[in-house]
Amino acid sequence: SETTEAILKRKYLFILGEKEGKEQALVWREYDDNWNEDDFKEDKEFIIKELEPWSPHIVYVNGQSVLTPKLGKHNVKLRYIEPEFKKLMEDKIWRRQRL
């Protein structure tokens, strides 16, 4: 399908790590504000397929997504990168202002 061909052309970066005894995965991918329902569905299926062997506890993803905490056979904590990054930046600024 045209959507399958489009997803194969997208770039994905998967980073796996461990913090406080929990496996964590970061998914950074190219996406477009013009994605339709099929694009998001294929994106979700691709991410699930790639993360399945890793079984992460927490998954960070950039941008819009239709991922849910039920990620294939595993339940995960789903977090979006942008709000997490903003929170870290605000915490750093607040700490500097107090010094």
JSON list of C-alpha atoms in Angstrom, two decimals:
[
{"chain": "A", "resi": 1, "resn": "SER", "atom": "CA", "xyz": [0.00, 0.00, 0.00]},
{"chain": "A", "resi": 2, "resn": "GLU", "atom": "CA", "xyz": [1.01, 3.61, -0.41]},
{"chain": "A", "resi": 3, "resn": "THR", "atom": "CA", "xyz": [1.01, 4.06, 3.37]},
{"chain": "A", "resi": 4, "resn": "THR", "atom": "CA", "xyz": [3.35, 1.08, 3.85]},
{"chain": "A", "resi": 5, "resn": "GLU", "atom": "CA", "xyz": [5.77, 2.56, 1.33]},
{"chain": "A", "resi": 6, "resn": "ALA", "atom": "CA", "xyz": [5.61, 5.92, 3.10]},
{"chain": "A", "resi": 7, "resn": "ILE", "atom": "CA", "xyz": [6.39, 4.41, 6.51]},
{"chain": "A", "resi": 8, "resn": "LEU", "atom": "CA", "xyz": [9.40, 2.59, 5.09]},
{"chain": "A", "resi": 9, "resn": "LYS", "atom": "CA", "xyz": [10.80, 5.95, 3.96]},
{"chain": "A", "resi": 10, "resn": "ARG", "atom": "CA", "xyz": [10.43, 7.55, 7.39]},
{"chain": "A", "resi": 11, "resn": "LYS", "atom": "CA", "xyz": [13.33, 7.64, 9.78]},
{"chain": "A", "resi": 12, "resn": "TYR", "atom": "CA", "xyz": [13.00, 6.20, 13.27]},
{"chain": "A", "resi": 13, "resn": "LEU", "atom": "CA", "xyz": [15.49, 6.30, 16.10]},
{"chain": "A", "resi": 14, "resn": "PHE", "atom": "CA", "xyz": [15.04, 3.81, 18.94]},
{"chain": "A", "resi": 15, "resn": "ILE", "atom": "CA", "xyz": [17.14, 4.16, 22.08]},
{"chain": "A", "resi": 16, "resn": "LEU", "atom": "CA", "xyz": [16.92, 1.58, 24.84]},
{"chain": "A", "resi": 17, "resn": "GLY", "atom": "CA", "xyz": [18.22, 2.16, 28.33]},
{"chain": "A", "resi": 18, "resn": "GLU", "atom": "CA", "xyz": [17.73, 1.29, 31.95]},
{"chain": "A", "resi": 19, "resn": "LYS", "atom": "CA", "xyz": [17.09, 3.63, 34.86]},
{"chain": "A", "resi": 20, "resn": "GLU", "atom": "CA", "xyz": [16.29, 2.62, 38.42]},
{"chain": "A", "resi": 21, "resn": "GLY", "atom": "CA", "xyz": [15.93, -1.01, 37.36]},
{"chain": "A", "resi": 22, "resn": "LYS", "atom": "CA", "xyz": [13.36, -0.29, 34.64]},
{"chain": "A", "resi": 23, "resn": "GLU", "atom": "CA", "xyz": [13.89, -0.70, 30.92]},
{"chain": "A", "resi": 24, "resn": "GLN", "atom": "CA", "xyz": [13.05, 2.47, 29.03]},
{"chain": "A", "resi": 25, "resn": "ALA", "atom": "CA", "xyz": [12.73, 3.16, 25.33]},
{"chain": "A", "resi": 26, "resn": "LEU", "atom": "CA", "xyz": [12.86, 6.43, 23.49]},
{"chain": "A", "resi": 27, "resn": "VAL", "atom": "CA", "xyz": [11.25, 6.62, 20.06]},
{"chain": "A", "resi": 28, "resn": "TRP", "atom": "CA", "xyz": [12.09, 9.60, 17.89]},
{"chain": "A", "resi": 29, "resn": "ARG", "atom": "CA", "xyz": [10.61, 9.60, 14.45]},
{"chain": "A", "resi": 30, "resn": "GLU", "atom": "CA", "xyz": [9.73, 11.87, 11.59]},
{"chain": "A", "resi": 31, "resn": "TYR", "atom": "CA", "xyz": [6.05, 12.61, 11.46]},
{"chain": "A", "resi": 32, "resn": "ASP", "atom": "CA", "xyz": [3.85, 15.05, 9.64]},
{"chain": "A", "resi": 33, "resn": "ASP", "atom": "CA", "xyz": [0.94, 17.14, 10.89]},
{"chain": "A", "resi": 34, "resn": "ASN", "atom": "CA", "xyz": [-0.93, 15.97, 7.79]},
{"chain": "A", "resi": 35, "resn": "TRP", "atom": "CA", "xyz": [-0.88, 12.29, 8.78]},
{"chain": "A", "resi": 36, "resn": "ASN", "atom": "CA", "xyz": [-4.19, 10.52, 8.39]},
{"chain": "A", "resi": 37, "resn": "GLU", "atom": "CA", "xyz": [-5.63, 7.67, 10.43]},
{"chain": "A", "resi": 38, "resn": "ASP", "atom": "CA", "xyz": [-3.83, 5.03, 8.34]},
{"chain": "A", "resi": 39, "resn": "ASP", "atom": "CA", "xyz": [-0.47, 6.78, 8.83]},
{"chain": "A", "resi": 40, "resn": "PHE", "atom": "CA", "xyz": [-0.90, 6.78, 12.61]},
{"chain": "A", "resi": 41, "resn": "LYS", "atom": "CA", "xyz": [-2.05, 3.15, 12.59]},
{"chain": "A", "resi": 42, "resn": "GLU", "atom": "CA", "xyz": [0.99, 2.00, 10.60]},
{"chain": "A", "resi": 43, "resn": "ASP", "atom": "CA", "xyz": [3.28, 4.11, 12.79]},
{"chain": "A", "resi": 44, "resn": "LYS", "atom": "CA", "xyz": [1.84, 2.44, 15.90]},
{"chain": "A", "resi": 45, "resn": "GLU", "atom": "CA", "xyz": [2.18, -1.06, 14.44]},
{"chain": "A", "resi": 46, "resn": "PHE", "atom": "CA", "xyz": [5.79, -0.40, 13.40]},
{"chain": "A", "resi": 47, "resn": "ILE", "atom": "CA", "xyz": [6.75, 0.94, 16.84]},
{"chain": "A", "resi": 48, "resn": "ILE", "atom": "CA", "xyz": [5.09, -2.01, 18.61]},
{"chain": "A", "resi": 49, "resn": "LYS", "atom": "CA", "xyz": [6.92, -4.46, 16.32]},
{"chain": "A", "resi": 50, "resn": "GLU", "atom": "CA", "xyz": [10.28, -2.82, 16.99]},
{"chain": "A", "resi": 51, "resn": "LEU", "atom": "CA", "xyz": [9.82, -2.55, 20.77]},
{"chain": "A", "resi": 52, "resn": "GLU", "atom": "CA", "xyz": [8.29, -6.01, 21.31]},
{"chain": "A", "resi": 53, "resn": "PRO", "atom": "CA", "xyz": [11.60, -7.84, 21.94]},
{"chain": "A", "resi": 54, "resn": "TRP", "atom": "CA", "xyz": [12.77, -5.15, 24.38]},
{"chain": "A", "resi": 55, "resn": "SER", "atom": "CA", "xyz": [9.71, -5.19, 26.68]},
{"chain": "A", "resi": 56, "resn": "PRO", "atom": "CA", "xyz": [10.30, -1.67, 28.06]},
{"chain": "A", "resi": 57, "resn": "HIS", "atom": "CA", "xyz": [8.49, -0.43, 31.17]},
{"chain": "A", "resi": 58, "resn": "ILE", "atom": "CA", "xyz": [8.44, 3.19, 29.99]},
{"chain": "A", "resi": 59, "resn": "VAL", "atom": "CA", "xyz": [8.24, 4.47, 26.40]},
{"chain": "A", "resi": 60, "resn": "TYR", "atom": "CA", "xyz": [8.99, 8.07, 25.47]},
{"chain": "A", "resi": 61, "resn": "VAL", "atom": "CA", "xyz": [7.75, 9.18, 22.04]},
{"chain": "A", "resi": 62, "resn": "ASN", "atom": "CA", "xyz": [7.97, 12.47, 20.18]},
{"chain": "A", "resi": 63, "resn": "GLY", "atom": "CA", "xyz": [5.12, 14.31, 18.55]},
{"chain": "A", "resi": 64, "resn": "GLN", "atom": "CA", "xyz": [1.63, 13.06, 17.94]},
{"chain": "A", "resi": 65, "resn": "SER", "atom": "CA", "xyz": [0.94, 9.39, 18.37]},
{"chain": "A", "resi": 66, "resn": "VAL", "atom": "CA", "xyz": [-1.88, 6.89, 18.78]},
{"chain": "A", "resi": 67, "resn": "LEU", "atom": "CA", "xyz": [0.21, 4.64, 21.02]},
{"chain": "A", "resi": 68, "resn": "THR", "atom": "CA", "xyz": [-1.56, 3.37, 24.13]},
{"chain": "A", "resi": 69, "resn": "PRO", "atom": "CA", "xyz": [-0.23, 1.85, 27.37]},
{"chain": "A", "resi": 70, "resn": "LYS", "atom": "CA", "xyz": [-1.15, -1.56, 25.91]},
{"chain": "A", "resi": 71, "resn": "LEU", "atom": "CA", "xyz": [1.87, -1.93, 23.64]},
{"chain": "A", "resi": 72, "resn": "GLY", "atom": "CA", "xyz": [1.53, -5.30, 21.94]},
{"chain": "A", "resi": 73, "resn": "LYS", "atom": "CA", "xyz": [1.74, -7.96, 24.65]},
{"chain": "A", "resi": 74, "resn": "HIS", "atom": "CA", "xyz": [3.11, -5.52, 27.23]},
{"chain": "A", "resi": 75, "resn": "ASN", "atom": "CA", "xyz": [1.72, -2.69, 29.29]},
{"chain": "A", "resi": 76, "resn": "VAL", "atom": "CA", "xyz": [3.94, 0.38, 29.44]},
{"chain": "A", "resi": 77, "resn": "LYS", "atom": "CA", "xyz": [3.95, 3.86, 30.87]},
{"chain": "A", "resi": 78, "resn": "LEU", "atom": "CA", "xyz": [3.70, 6.12, 27.86]},
{"chain": "A", "resi": 79, "resn": "ARG", "atom": "CA", "xyz": [5.29, 9.56, 28.02]},
{"chain": "A", "resi": 80, "resn": "TYR", "atom": "CA", "xyz": [5.63, 12.26, 25.42]},
{"chain": "A", "resi": 81, "resn": "ILE", "atom": "CA", "xyz": [9.09, 13.76, 25.00]},
{"chain": "A", "resi": 82, "resn": "GLU", "atom": "CA", "xyz": [8.15, 17.40, 24.50]},
{"chain": "A", "resi": 83, "resn": "PRO", "atom": "CA", "xyz": [6.28, 17.95, 27.82]},
{"chain": "A", "resi": 84, "resn": "GLU", "atom": "CA", "xyz": [8.97, 16.00, 29.70]},
{"chain": "A", "resi": 85, "resn": "PHE", "atom": "CA", "xyz": [11.69, 18.15, 28.14]},
{"chain": "A", "resi": 86, "resn": "LYS", "atom": "CA", "xyz": [9.79, 21.36, 28.88]},
{"chain": "A", "resi": 87, "resn": "LYS", "atom": "CA", "xyz": [9.37, 20.32, 32.52]},
{"chain": "A", "resi": 88, "resn": "LEU", "atom": "CA", "xyz": [13.10, 19.61, 32.86]},
{"chain": "A", "resi": 89, "resn": "MET", "atom": "CA", "xyz": [13.95, 22.97, 31.31]},
{"chain": "A", "resi": 90, "resn": "GLU", "atom": "CA", "xyz": [11.56, 24.82, 33.61]},
{"chain": "A", "resi": 91, "resn": "ASP", "atom": "CA", "xyz": [12.98, 23.02, 36.66]},
{"chain": "A", "resi": 92, "resn": "LYS", "atom": "CA", "xyz": [16.52, 24.05, 35.66]},
{"chain": "A", "resi": 93, "resn": "ILE", "atom": "CA", "xyz": [15.51, 27.68, 35.10]},
{"chain": "A", "resi": 94, "resn": "TRP", "atom": "CA", "xyz": [13.67, 27.79, 38.43]},
{"chain": "A", "resi": 95, "resn": "ARG", "atom": "CA", "xyz": [16.68, 26.36, 40.26]},
{"chain": "A", "resi": 96, "resn": "ARG", "atom": "CA", "xyz": [19.03, 28.91, 38.66]},
{"chain": "A", "resi": 97, "resn": "GLN", "atom": "CA", "xyz": [16.76, 31.79, 39.62]},
{"chain": "A", "resi": 98, "resn": "ARG", "atom": "CA", "xyz": [16.85, 30.67, 43.25]},
{"chain": "A", "resi": 99, "resn": "LEU", "atom": "CA", "xyz": [20.67, 30.67, 43.37]}
]
